[in-house]
PDB file of C-alpha atoms and ligand atoms in Angstrom:
ATOM      1  CA  MET W   1      36.200 -29.783 -16.776  1.00  0.00           C
ATOM      2  CA  LEU W   2      34.949 -26.649 -15.794  1.00  0.00           C
ATOM      3  CA  THR W   3      37.234 -23.693 -15.225  1.00  0.00           C
ATOM      4  CA  PRO W   4      38.835 -23.102 -11.748  1.00  0.00           C
ATOM      5  CA  VAL W   5      37.745 -20.603  -9.460  1.00  0.00           C
ATOM      6  CA  VAL W   6      40.488 -19.444  -7.191  1.00  0.00           C
ATOM      7  CA  PRO W   7      39.395 -16.878  -4.476  1.00  0.00           C
ATOM      8  CA  SER W   8      43.175 -16.481  -2.814  1.00  0.00           C
ATOM      9  CA  ILE W   9      45.619 -14.373  -4.346  1.00  0.00           C
ATOM     10  CA  ALA W  10      48.881 -16.441  -3.401  1.00  0.00           C
ATOM     11  CA  GLU W  11      46.794 -19.415  -5.198  1.00  0.00           C
ATOM     12  CA  VAL W  12      46.383 -17.177  -8.822  1.00  0.00           C
ATOM     13  CA  ARG W  13      50.077 -15.752  -8.468  1.00  0.00           C
ATOM     14  CA  GLN W  14      51.360 -19.320  -8.217  1.00  0.00           C
ATOM     15  CA  LEU W  15      49.288 -20.415 -11.388  1.00  0.00           C
ATOM     16  CA  VAL W  16      50.316 -17.739 -13.273  1.00  0.00           C
ATOM     17  CA  ARG W  17      53.890 -17.632 -12.637  1.00  0.00           C
ATOM     18  CA  GLU W  18      53.917 -21.700 -13.628  1.00  0.00           C
ATOM     19  CA  ALA W  19      51.954 -20.581 -16.724  1.00  0.00           C
ATOM     20  CA  ARG W  20      54.831 -17.733 -17.601  1.00  0.00           C
ATOM     21  CA  GLN W  21      57.526 -20.038 -16.399  1.00  0.00           C
ATOM     22  CA  ALA W  22      55.880 -22.547 -19.669  1.00  0.00           C
ATOM     23  CA  GLY W  23      56.353 -19.805 -21.790  1.00  0.00           C
ATOM     24  CA  ARG W  24      52.792 -18.672 -21.867  1.00  0.00           C
ATOM     25  CA  ARG W  25      51.597 -15.224 -22.513  1.00  0.00           C
ATOM     26  CA  VAL W  26      49.132 -13.977 -19.838  1.00  0.00           C
ATOM     27  CA  GLY W  27      45.921 -12.530 -21.041  1.00  0.00           C
ATOM     28  CA  PHE W  28      43.132 -11.258 -18.478  1.00  0.00           C
ATOM     29  CA  VAL W  29      39.645  -9.912 -18.539  1.00  0.00           C
ATOM     30  CA  PRO W  30      38.619  -7.865 -15.292  1.00  0.00           C
ATOM     31  CA  THR W  31      34.763  -8.124 -14.927  1.00  0.00           C
ATOM     32  CA  MET W  32      32.317  -7.841 -12.442  1.00  0.00           C
ATOM     33  CA  GLY W  33      30.491 -10.950 -13.169  1.00  0.00           C
ATOM     34  CA  ALA W  34      26.819 -11.082 -14.833  1.00  0.00           C
ATOM     35  CA  LEU W  35      28.806 -11.949 -17.797  1.00  0.00           C
ATOM     36  CA  HIS W  36      27.177 -11.638 -21.232  1.00  0.00           C
ATOM     37  CA  ALA W  37      28.140 -11.743 -24.967  1.00  0.00           C
ATOM     38  CA  GLY W  38      30.005  -8.768 -24.583  1.00  0.00           C
ATOM     39  CA  HIS W  39      32.381 -10.354 -22.177  1.00  0.00           C
ATOM     40  CA  ALA W  40      32.620 -13.382 -24.283  1.00  0.00           C
ATOM     41  CA  ALA W  41      33.811 -11.324 -26.679  1.00  0.00           C
ATOM     42  CA  LEU W  42      36.967 -10.410 -24.706  1.00  0.00           C
ATOM     43  CA  ILE W  43      37.358 -13.745 -23.666  1.00  0.00           C
ATOM     44  CA  ARG W  44      37.685 -15.103 -26.989  1.00  0.00           C
ATOM     45  CA  GLN W  45      40.213 -12.165 -28.190  1.00  0.00           C
ATOM     46  CA  ALA W  46      42.303 -13.170 -25.163  1.00  0.00           C
ATOM     47  CA  ARG W  47      42.258 -16.271 -26.234  1.00  0.00           C
ATOM     48  CA  LEU W  48      43.140 -15.578 -29.678  1.00  0.00           C
ATOM     49  CA  GLU W  49      46.291 -12.962 -28.740  1.00  0.00           C
ATOM     50  CA  THR W  50      47.447 -14.977 -25.567  1.00  0.00           C
ATOM     51  CA  ASP W  51      48.162 -18.607 -24.038  1.00  0.00           C
ATOM     52  CA  PHE W  52      46.857 -18.370 -20.525  1.00  0.00           C
ATOM     53  CA  VAL W  53      43.285 -16.371 -19.953  1.00  0.00           C
ATOM     54  CA  VAL W  54      42.677 -15.313 -16.647  1.00  0.00           C
ATOM     55  CA  VAL W  55      39.036 -13.752 -15.898  1.00  0.00           C
ATOM     56  CA  SER W  56      38.372 -12.257 -12.661  1.00  0.00           C
ATOM     57  CA  ILE W  57      34.880 -11.935 -11.146  1.00  0.00           C
ATOM     58  CA  PHE W  58      34.649  -8.980  -8.297  1.00  0.00           C
ATOM     59  CA  VAL W  59      31.990  -6.829  -7.709  1.00  0.00           C
ATOM     60  CA  ASN W  60      34.236  -3.951  -6.390  1.00  0.00           C
ATOM     61  CA  PRO W  61      32.474  -1.704  -3.787  1.00  0.00           C
ATOM     62  CA  THR W  62      34.516   0.718  -4.210  1.00  0.00           C
ATOM     63  CA  GLN W  63      33.542   2.109  -7.861  1.00  0.00           C
ATOM     64  CA  PHE W  64      29.699   2.461  -6.509  1.00  0.00           C
ATOM     65  CA  GLY W  65      28.275   5.459  -5.105  1.00  0.00           C
ATOM     66  CA  PRO W  66      26.021   5.263  -1.672  1.00  0.00           C
ATOM     67  CA  THR W  67      22.893   5.227  -3.834  1.00  0.00           C
ATOM     68  CA  GLU W  68      23.811   3.004  -6.378  1.00  0.00           C
ATOM     69  CA  ASP W  69      23.152  -0.650  -7.250  1.00  0.00           C
ATOM     70  CA  PHE W  70      26.031  -2.234  -5.550  1.00  0.00           C
ATOM     71  CA  GLY W  71      23.467  -4.216  -3.312  1.00  0.00           C
ATOM     72  CA  LYS W  72      21.512  -5.427  -6.238  1.00  0.00           C
ATOM     73  CA  TYR W  73      24.095  -5.992  -8.949  1.00  0.00           C
ATOM     74  CA  PRO W  74      23.530  -9.503 -10.239  1.00  0.00           C
ATOM     75  CA  ARG W  75      25.961 -11.981  -8.579  1.00  0.00           C
ATOM     76  CA  THR W  76      25.559 -15.333 -10.983  1.00  0.00           C
ATOM     77  CA  LEU W  77      28.970 -17.133 -10.515  1.00  0.00           C
ATOM     78  CA  GLU W  78      27.738 -20.443 -11.608  1.00  0.00           C
ATOM     79  CA  ASP W  79      26.422 -19.055 -14.857  1.00  0.00           C
ATOM     80  CA  ASP W  80      29.582 -17.143 -15.209  1.00  0.00           C
ATOM     81  CA  ARG W  81      31.728 -20.287 -14.746  1.00  0.00           C
ATOM     82  CA  GLN W  82      29.596 -21.732 -17.431  1.00  0.00           C
ATOM     83  CA  LEU W  83      30.393 -18.969 -19.760  1.00  0.00           C
ATOM     84  CA  CYS W  84      33.887 -18.865 -18.805  1.00  0.00           C
ATOM     85  CA  THR W  85      34.632 -22.443 -19.629  1.00  0.00           C
ATOM     86  CA  ALA W  86      32.183 -22.168 -23.065  1.00  0.00           C
ATOM     87  CA  VAL W  87      34.844 -19.503 -24.704  1.00  0.00           C
ATOM     88  CA  GLY W  88      38.068 -21.234 -23.230  1.00  0.00           C
ATOM     89  CA  THR W  89      39.321 -19.270 -19.960  1.00  0.00           C
ATOM     90  CA  ASP W  90      42.319 -20.922 -18.207  1.00  0.00           C
ATOM     91  CA  LEU W  91      41.414 -19.518 -14.575  1.00  0.00           C
ATOM     92  CA  ILE W  92      38.966 -17.623 -12.671  1.00  0.00           C
ATOM     93  CA  PHE W  93      40.011 -15.467  -9.979  1.00  0.00           C
ATOM     94  CA  ALA W  94      37.138 -14.566  -7.514  1.00  0.00           C
ATOM     95  CA  PRO W  95      38.277 -13.066  -4.254  1.00  0.00           C
ATOM     96  CA  ASP W  96      35.740 -11.638  -1.452  1.00  0.00           C
ATOM     97  CA  ALA W  97      35.880  -8.180  -0.602  1.00  0.00           C
ATOM     98  CA  ALA W  98      38.277  -8.705   2.422  1.00  0.00           C
ATOM     99  CA  THR W  99      40.920 -10.365   0.000  1.00  0.00           C
ATOM    100  CA  MET W 100      41.074  -7.181  -2.001  1.00  0.00           C
ATOM    101  CA  TYR W 101      40.386  -4.304   1.023  1.00  0.00           C
ATOM    102  CA  PRO W 102      41.656  -5.543   4.207  1.00  0.00           C
ATOM    103  CA  PRO W 103      40.559  -3.134   6.762  1.00  0.00           C
ATOM    104  CA  ASP W 104      43.948  -1.391   6.975  1.00  0.00           C
ATOM    105  CA  ALA W 105      44.010  -0.460   3.472  1.00  0.00           C
ATOM    106  CA  SER W 106      44.463   3.437   2.521  1.00  0.00           C
ATOM    107  CA  THR W 107      45.869   3.923  -0.737  1.00  0.00           C
ATOM    108  CA  PHE W 108      43.609   4.861  -4.104  1.00  0.00           C
ATOM    109  CA  VAL W 109      44.689   5.217  -7.528  1.00  0.00           C
ATOM    110  CA  GLU W 110      43.528   8.500  -9.416  1.00  0.00           C
ATOM    111  CA  VAL W 111      43.787   9.516 -12.855  1.00  0.00           C
ATOM    112  CA  PRO W 112      42.602  13.288 -12.969  1.00  0.00           C
ATOM    113  CA  ALA W 113      42.813  14.257 -16.526  1.00  0.00           C
ATOM    114  CA  LEU W 114      40.245  11.452 -17.487  1.00  0.00           C
ATOM    115  CA  GLN W 115      38.299  11.019 -14.679  1.00  0.00           C
ATOM    116  CA  THR W 116      36.524  14.212 -14.551  1.00  0.00           C
ATOM    117  CA  GLY W 117      33.590  15.246 -17.204  1.00  0.00           C
ATOM    118  CA  LEU W 118      31.116  12.391 -18.813  1.00  0.00           C
ATOM    119  CA  CYS W 119      30.460   9.490 -16.404  1.00  0.00           C
ATOM    120  CA  GLY W 120      33.308  11.193 -13.672  1.00  0.00           C
ATOM    121  CA  ASP W 121      31.144  13.978 -12.749  1.00  0.00           C
ATOM    122  CA  ARG W 122      27.822  11.773 -12.491  1.00  0.00           C
ATOM    123  CA  ARG W 123      29.490   9.370 -10.321  1.00  0.00           C
ATOM    124  CA  PRO W 124      31.986  10.697  -7.929  1.00  0.00           C
ATOM    125  CA  GLY W 125      34.540   8.422  -6.821  1.00  0.00           C
ATOM    126  CA  HIS W 126      33.460   6.092  -9.333  1.00  0.00           C
ATOM    127  CA  PHE W 127      36.626   6.372 -11.665  1.00  0.00           C
ATOM    128  CA  ARG W 128      38.856   6.338  -8.577  1.00  0.00           C
ATOM    129  CA  GLY W 129      37.510   2.828  -7.455  1.00  0.00           C
ATOM    130  CA  VAL W 130      37.628   1.412 -10.729  1.00  0.00           C
ATOM    131  CA  ALA W 131      41.181   2.540 -11.301  1.00  0.00           C
ATOM    132  CA  THR W 132      42.258   1.315  -7.562  1.00  0.00           C
ATOM    133  CA  VAL W 133      40.920  -2.211  -8.065  1.00  0.00           C
ATOM    134  CA  VAL W 134      42.109  -2.720 -11.966  1.00  0.00           C
ATOM    135  CA  LEU W 135      45.746  -1.634 -10.610  1.00  0.00           C
ATOM    136  CA  LYS W 136      45.334  -4.330  -7.664  1.00  0.00           C
ATOM    137  CA  LEU W 137      44.356  -6.829 -10.312  1.00  0.00           C
ATOM    138  CA  PHE W 138      47.069  -6.134 -12.554  1.00  0.00           C
ATOM    139  CA  ASN W 139      49.423  -6.376  -9.857  1.00  0.00           C
ATOM    140  CA  ILE W 140      47.686  -9.775  -8.828  1.00  0.00           C
ATOM    141  CA  VAL W 141      47.629 -11.128 -11.954  1.00  0.00           C
ATOM    142  CA  ALA W 142      50.495  -9.740 -13.708  1.00  0.00           C
ATOM    143  CA  PRO W 143      48.995  -9.927 -17.118  1.00  0.00           C
ATOM    144  CA  ASP W 144      50.788  -9.350 -20.512  1.00  0.00           C
ATOM    145  CA  VAL W 145      47.526  -7.898 -22.330  1.00  0.00           C
ATOM    146  CA  ALA W 146      44.218  -6.996 -20.425  1.00  0.00           C
ATOM    147  CA  TYR W 147      41.184  -6.702 -22.802  1.00  0.00           C
ATOM    148  CA  PHE W 148      37.896  -3.897 -21.923  1.00  0.00           C
ATOM    149  CA  GLY W 149      35.011  -2.932 -23.559  1.00  0.00           C
ATOM    150  CA  GLN W 150      34.521  -0.019 -25.687  1.00  0.00           C
ATOM    151  CA  LYS W 151      31.054   0.653 -24.178  1.00  0.00           C
ATOM    152  CA  ASP W 152      32.772   1.863 -20.826  1.00  0.00           C
ATOM    153  CA  TYR W 153      34.986   4.272 -23.268  1.00  0.00           C
ATOM    154  CA  GLN W 154      36.134   6.237 -20.291  1.00  0.00           C
ATOM    155  CA  GLN W 155      36.797   3.638 -18.288  1.00  0.00           C
ATOM    156  CA  ALA W 156      38.856   2.163 -20.938  1.00  0.00           C
ATOM    157  CA  ARG W 157      41.100   5.453 -21.783  1.00  0.00           C
ATOM    158  CA  LEU W 158      41.381   6.073 -18.065  1.00  0.00           C
ATOM    159  CA  LEU W 159      43.434   2.738 -17.615  1.00  0.00           C
ATOM    160  CA  GLN W 160      45.166   3.148 -20.940  1.00  0.00           C
ATOM    161  CA  GLN W 161      46.665   6.072 -19.158  1.00  0.00           C
ATOM    162  CA  MET W 162      46.756   4.689 -15.771  1.00  0.00           C
ATOM    163  CA  ALA W 163      49.068   1.822 -17.081  1.00  0.00           C
ATOM    164  CA  GLU W 164      51.158   4.197 -19.024  1.00  0.00           C
ATOM    165  CA  ASP W 165      51.146   6.826 -16.591  1.00  0.00           C
ATOM    166  CA  LEU W 166      52.642   4.159 -13.783  1.00  0.00           C
ATOM    167  CA  ASN W 167      54.732   2.045 -16.378  1.00  0.00           C
ATOM    168  CA  VAL W 168      52.509  -0.946 -15.552  1.00  0.00           C
ATOM    169  CA  PRO W 169      54.061  -3.728 -17.784  1.00  0.00           C
ATOM    170  CA  THR W 170      50.530  -4.578 -19.374  1.00  0.00           C
ATOM    171  CA  GLN W 171      49.148  -3.500 -22.575  1.00  0.00           C
ATOM    172  CA  VAL W 172      45.249  -2.179 -22.133  1.00  0.00           C
ATOM    173  CA  VAL W 173      43.125  -3.239 -25.293  1.00  0.00           C
ATOM    174  CA  MET W 174      39.993  -1.625 -26.101  1.00  0.00           C
ATOM    175  CA  CYS W 175      37.916  -3.764 -27.630  1.00  0.00           C
ATOM    176  CA  PRO W 176      34.689  -3.053 -30.051  1.00  0.00           C
ATOM    177  CA  THR W 177      31.144  -2.622 -28.311  1.00  0.00           C
ATOM    178  CA  VAL W 178      29.003  -6.217 -28.515  1.00  0.00           C
ATOM    179  CA  ARG W 179      25.551  -5.183 -29.366  1.00  0.00           C
ATOM    180  CA  GLU W 180      22.325  -6.776 -29.454  1.00  0.00           C
ATOM    181  CA  SER W 181      20.371  -7.067 -33.015  1.00  0.00           C
ATOM    182  CA  ASP W 182      18.778  -3.966 -32.658  1.00  0.00           C
ATOM    183  CA  GLY W 183      21.685  -2.034 -31.525  1.00  0.00           C
ATOM    184  CA  LEU W 184      21.277  -1.560 -27.346  1.00  0.00           C
ATOM    185  CA  ALA W 185      25.070  -2.468 -26.291  1.00  0.00           C
ATOM    186  CA  MET W 186      25.523  -5.319 -24.205  1.00  0.00           C
ATOM    187  CA  SER W 187      25.545  -4.612 -20.517  1.00  0.00           C
ATOM    188  CA  SER W 188      24.842  -6.489 -17.392  1.00  0.00           C
ATOM    189  CA  ARG W 189      22.616  -3.816 -16.237  1.00  0.00           C
ATOM    190  CA  ASN W 190      20.248  -4.568 -19.519  1.00  0.00           C
ATOM    191  CA  ARG W 191      18.329  -6.903 -17.304  1.00  0.00           C
ATOM    192  CA  TYR W 192      16.974  -4.421 -15.335  1.00  0.00           C
ATOM    193  CA  LEU W 193      14.770  -3.079 -18.065  1.00  0.00           C
ATOM    194  CA  SER W 194      11.222  -3.942 -18.339  1.00  0.00           C
ATOM    195  CA  PRO W 195      10.105  -5.279 -21.704  1.00  0.00           C
ATOM    196  CA  VAL W 196       9.000  -1.529 -22.533  1.00  0.00           C
ATOM    197  CA  GLU W 197      11.867   0.076 -21.200  1.00  0.00           C
ATOM    198  CA  ARG W 198      14.006  -2.337 -23.288  1.00  0.00           C
ATOM    199  CA  GLY W 199      11.860  -1.628 -26.324  1.00  0.00           C
ATOM    200  CA  HIS W 200      12.750   2.286 -25.841  1.00  0.00           C
ATOM    201  CA  ALA W 201      16.404   1.223 -25.144  1.00  0.00           C
ATOM    202  CA  VAL W 202      17.208   1.365 -28.895  1.00  0.00           C
ATOM    203  CA  CYS W 203      17.303   5.365 -28.567  1.00  0.00           C
ATOM    204  CA  LEU W 204      20.824   5.386 -27.241  1.00  0.00           C
ATOM    205  CA  ILE W 205      22.309   3.657 -30.432  1.00  0.00           C
ATOM    206  CA  GLN W 206      19.498   5.551 -32.942  1.00  0.00           C
ATOM    207  CA  SER W 207      20.855   9.443 -30.797  1.00  0.00           C
ATOM    208  CA  LEU W 208      24.707   8.099 -31.475  1.00  0.00           C
ATOM    209  CA  GLU W 209      24.119   7.073 -35.065  1.00  0.00           C
ATOM    210  CA  HIS W 210      22.090  10.425 -35.898  1.00  0.00           C
ATOM    211  CA  ALA W 211      25.214  12.264 -34.476  1.00  0.00           C
ATOM    212  CA  LYS W 212      27.470   9.986 -36.924  1.00  0.00           C
ATOM    213  CA  LEU W 213      25.300  10.915 -40.230  1.00  0.00           C
ATOM    214  CA  MET W 214      24.905  14.848 -39.582  1.00  0.00           C
ATOM    215  CA  LEU W 215      28.850  14.394 -39.403  1.00  0.00           C
ATOM    216  CA  ALA W 216      28.854  12.475 -42.086  1.00  0.00           C
ATOM    217  CA  ALA W 217      26.679  15.021 -44.210  1.00  0.00           C
ATOM    218  CA  GLY W 218      28.935  18.056 -43.328  1.00  0.00           C
ATOM    219  CA  GLU W 219      27.926  19.017 -39.812  1.00  0.00           C
ATOM    220  CA  ARG W 220      30.974  19.479 -37.571  1.00  0.00           C
ATOM    221  CA  HIS W 221      29.780  22.273 -34.568  1.00  0.00           C
ATOM    222  CA  VAL W 222      29.329  20.212 -31.348  1.00  0.00           C
ATOM    223  CA  ASN W 223      26.671  22.091 -30.155  1.00  0.00           C
ATOM    224  CA  LEU W 224      24.283  21.262 -33.487  1.00  0.00           C
ATOM    225  CA  LEU W 225      25.496  17.433 -33.358  1.00  0.00           C
ATOM    226  CA  VAL W 226      24.583  17.591 -29.633  1.00  0.00           C
ATOM    227  CA  ARG W 227      21.338  19.009 -30.199  1.00  0.00           C
ATOM    228  CA  GLY W 228      20.460  16.441 -32.869  1.00  0.00           C
ATOM    229  CA  MET W 229      21.196  13.483 -30.468  1.00  0.00           C
ATOM    230  CA  VAL W 230      19.016  15.557 -27.689  1.00  0.00           C
ATOM    231  CA  ASP W 231      15.959  15.807 -30.079  1.00  0.00           C
ATOM    232  CA  ILE W 232      16.124  11.653 -30.756  1.00  0.00           C
ATOM    233  CA  LEU W 233      16.179  11.037 -26.977  1.00  0.00           C
ATOM    234  CA  GLU W 234      13.730  13.553 -26.072  1.00  0.00           C
ATOM    235  CA  GLN W 235      11.200  12.096 -28.694  1.00  0.00           C
ATOM    236  CA  THR W 236      11.335   8.788 -26.703  1.00  0.00           C
ATOM    237  CA  PRO W 237       8.940   8.233 -24.050  1.00  0.00           C
ATOM    238  CA  GLY W 238      10.521   7.369 -20.695  1.00  0.00           C
ATOM    239  CA  ALA W 239      13.904   8.221 -21.532  1.00  0.00           C
ATOM    240  CA  ARG W 240      15.565  10.918 -19.037  1.00  0.00           C
ATOM    241  CA  ILE W 241      19.156  12.287 -20.133  1.00  0.00           C
ATOM    242  CA  ASP W 242      21.879  12.354 -17.640  1.00  0.00           C
ATOM    243  CA  TYR W 243      24.318  13.494 -20.568  1.00  0.00           C
ATOM    244  CA  VAL W 244      24.926  13.748 -23.993  1.00  0.00           C
ATOM    245  CA  GLU W 245      28.519  15.187 -24.981  1.00  0.00           C
ATOM    246  CA  ILE W 246      30.908  14.801 -27.968  1.00  0.00           C
ATOM    247  CA  ARG W 247      34.723  14.970 -26.235  1.00  0.00           C
ATOM    248  CA  ASP W 248      38.092  14.502 -27.810  1.00  0.00           C
ATOM    249  CA  ALA W 249      38.433  10.609 -28.084  1.00  0.00           C
ATOM    250  CA  LYS W 250      42.085  10.854 -26.717  1.00  0.00           C
ATOM    251  CA  THR W 251      42.102  13.407 -24.158  1.00  0.00           C
ATOM    252  CA  LEU W 252      38.159  13.560 -23.370  1.00  0.00           C
ATOM    253  CA  GLN W 253      38.335  17.077 -23.220  1.00  0.00           C
ATOM    254  CA  PRO W 254      35.360  19.126 -24.163  1.00  0.00           C
ATOM    255  CA  ILE W 255      35.655  20.437 -27.637  1.00  0.00           C
ATOM    256  CA  GLY W 256      33.870  22.973 -30.191  1.00  0.00           C
ATOM    257  CA  VAL W 257      34.249  21.356 -33.344  1.00  0.00           C
ATOM    258  CA  VAL W 258      34.871  17.643 -34.776  1.00  0.00           C
ATOM    259  CA  GLU W 259      38.157  18.181 -36.505  1.00  0.00           C
ATOM    260  CA  ARG W 260      39.806  15.010 -34.886  1.00  0.00           C
ATOM    261  CA  PRO W 261      38.425  11.647 -33.776  1.00  0.00           C
ATOM    262  CA  ALA W 262      36.089  12.318 -30.977  1.00  0.00           C
ATOM    263  CA  VAL W 263      33.767  10.338 -29.101  1.00  0.00           C
ATOM    264  CA  ALA W 264      29.962  10.949 -28.831  1.00  0.00           C
ATOM    265  CA  ALA W 265      29.188   9.607 -25.461  1.00  0.00           C
ATOM    266  CA  LEU W 266      25.840   9.412 -23.547  1.00  0.00           C
ATOM    267  CA  ALA W 267      24.185   8.509 -20.549  1.00  0.00           C
ATOM    268  CA  VAL W 268      20.140   8.183 -20.591  1.00  0.00           C
ATOM    269  CA  PHE W 269      17.834   6.539 -17.759  1.00  0.00           C
ATOM    270  CA  LEU W 270      15.108   4.350 -18.668  1.00  0.00           C
ATOM    271  CA  GLY W 271      13.285   4.385 -15.335  1.00  0.00           C
ATOM    272  CA  THR W 272      15.766   3.718 -12.721  1.00  0.00           C
ATOM    273  CA  THR W 273      17.951   1.833 -14.854  1.00  0.00           C
ATOM    274  CA  ARG W 274      21.031   4.233 -16.472  1.00  0.00           C
ATOM    275  CA  LEU W 275      22.361   3.170 -19.517  1.00  0.00           C
ATOM    276  CA  ILE W 276      25.551   4.433 -21.157  1.00  0.00           C
ATOM    277  CA  ASP W 277      27.032   4.257 -25.083  1.00  0.00           C
ATOM    278  CA  ASN W 278      29.075   5.448 -27.322  1.00  0.00           C
ATOM    279  CA  LEU W 279      30.718   6.033 -30.865  1.00  0.00           C
ATOM    280  CA  ILE W 280      33.810   7.476 -32.446  1.00  0.00           C
ATOM    281  CA  LEU W 281      33.286  10.532 -34.671  1.00  0.00           C
ATOM    282  CA  ASN W 282      35.811  10.572 -37.517  1.00  0.00           C
ATOM    283  CA  PRO W 283      35.685  13.476 -39.371  1.00  0.00           C
TER     284      PRO W 283
HETATM  285  O1  PAF R   1      33.934  -2.686 -16.288  1.00  0.00           O
HETATM  286  C1  PAF R   1      34.068  -3.503 -15.575  1.00  0.00           C
HETATM  287  O2  PAF R   1      33.220  -4.375 -15.030  1.00  0.00           O
HETATM  288  C2  PAF R   1      34.604  -2.915 -13.991  1.00  0.00           C
HETATM  289  O3  PAF R   1      34.672  -1.540 -13.948  1.00  0.00           O
HETATM  290  C3  PAF R   1      36.096  -3.615 -13.360  1.00  0.00           C
HETATM  291  C4  PAF R   1      36.671  -2.906 -14.966  1.00  0.00           C
HETATM  292  C5  PAF R   1      35.711  -4.861 -13.924  1.00  0.00           C
HETATM  293  C6  PAF R   1      36.546  -3.009 -12.416  1.00  0.00           C
HETATM  294  O4  PAF R   1      35.542  -3.103 -11.463  1.00  0.00           O
END
């Protein structure tokens, strides 16, 4: 049987309430659909660790800038439903925009310390939209545990901080990035790449791995590590750097030397497609 798709907030609340009354722990994987193996891994982890798994599918308008890909973002509900069913989802919450944002809605959530820098500077308003929709989804689904991928590292850190700061009774778990066989991080946006761009997209993980190798060889100065990463990207035809940075892994503040766990993070355009990736650097 296919996983039920529920568009109404009241119905999701009712079904989750029933699951909880039956003693089941609720796991939650928020998504924008266009599901791939990365999402499947999050759902599988939720399946392993909790008893009632909810996936939300909602292309959230408030996290897209005016010139971004909201209109063309892939909407593949029937395929997504098949994937959710195959990996063991109990319920899909797929609201429409009017359900999530009634015309008189005017409250937004901000996490200033973590929403600036990295993607936050390049995508103004993006993390405000993410934090707002995720808190709304947490309030609707009331999960015990929610799962996010490390590929969106800044997002996952910011949501952990939001949950902590606002006393949200949901554990926010960051799960490892799932990669294609050549190392490209799974992303719904990979489908925008032409075959040539797809070939070149391996430069992201090569650049990150290079930083890891330099660190292992004893280099701890961030400017030199970043220089090494940039060199790899600059040798890749068609790659245009949006940013390459190494920051503290917890606070996401800039650092000069890698003395504690740090995150090497980058955003690179291939053609018009913007890809992001990151690796943790452990000195
Ligand atoms: O990572 C995503 O797909 C989205 O940013 C999220 C967390 C579902 C919020 O819309």
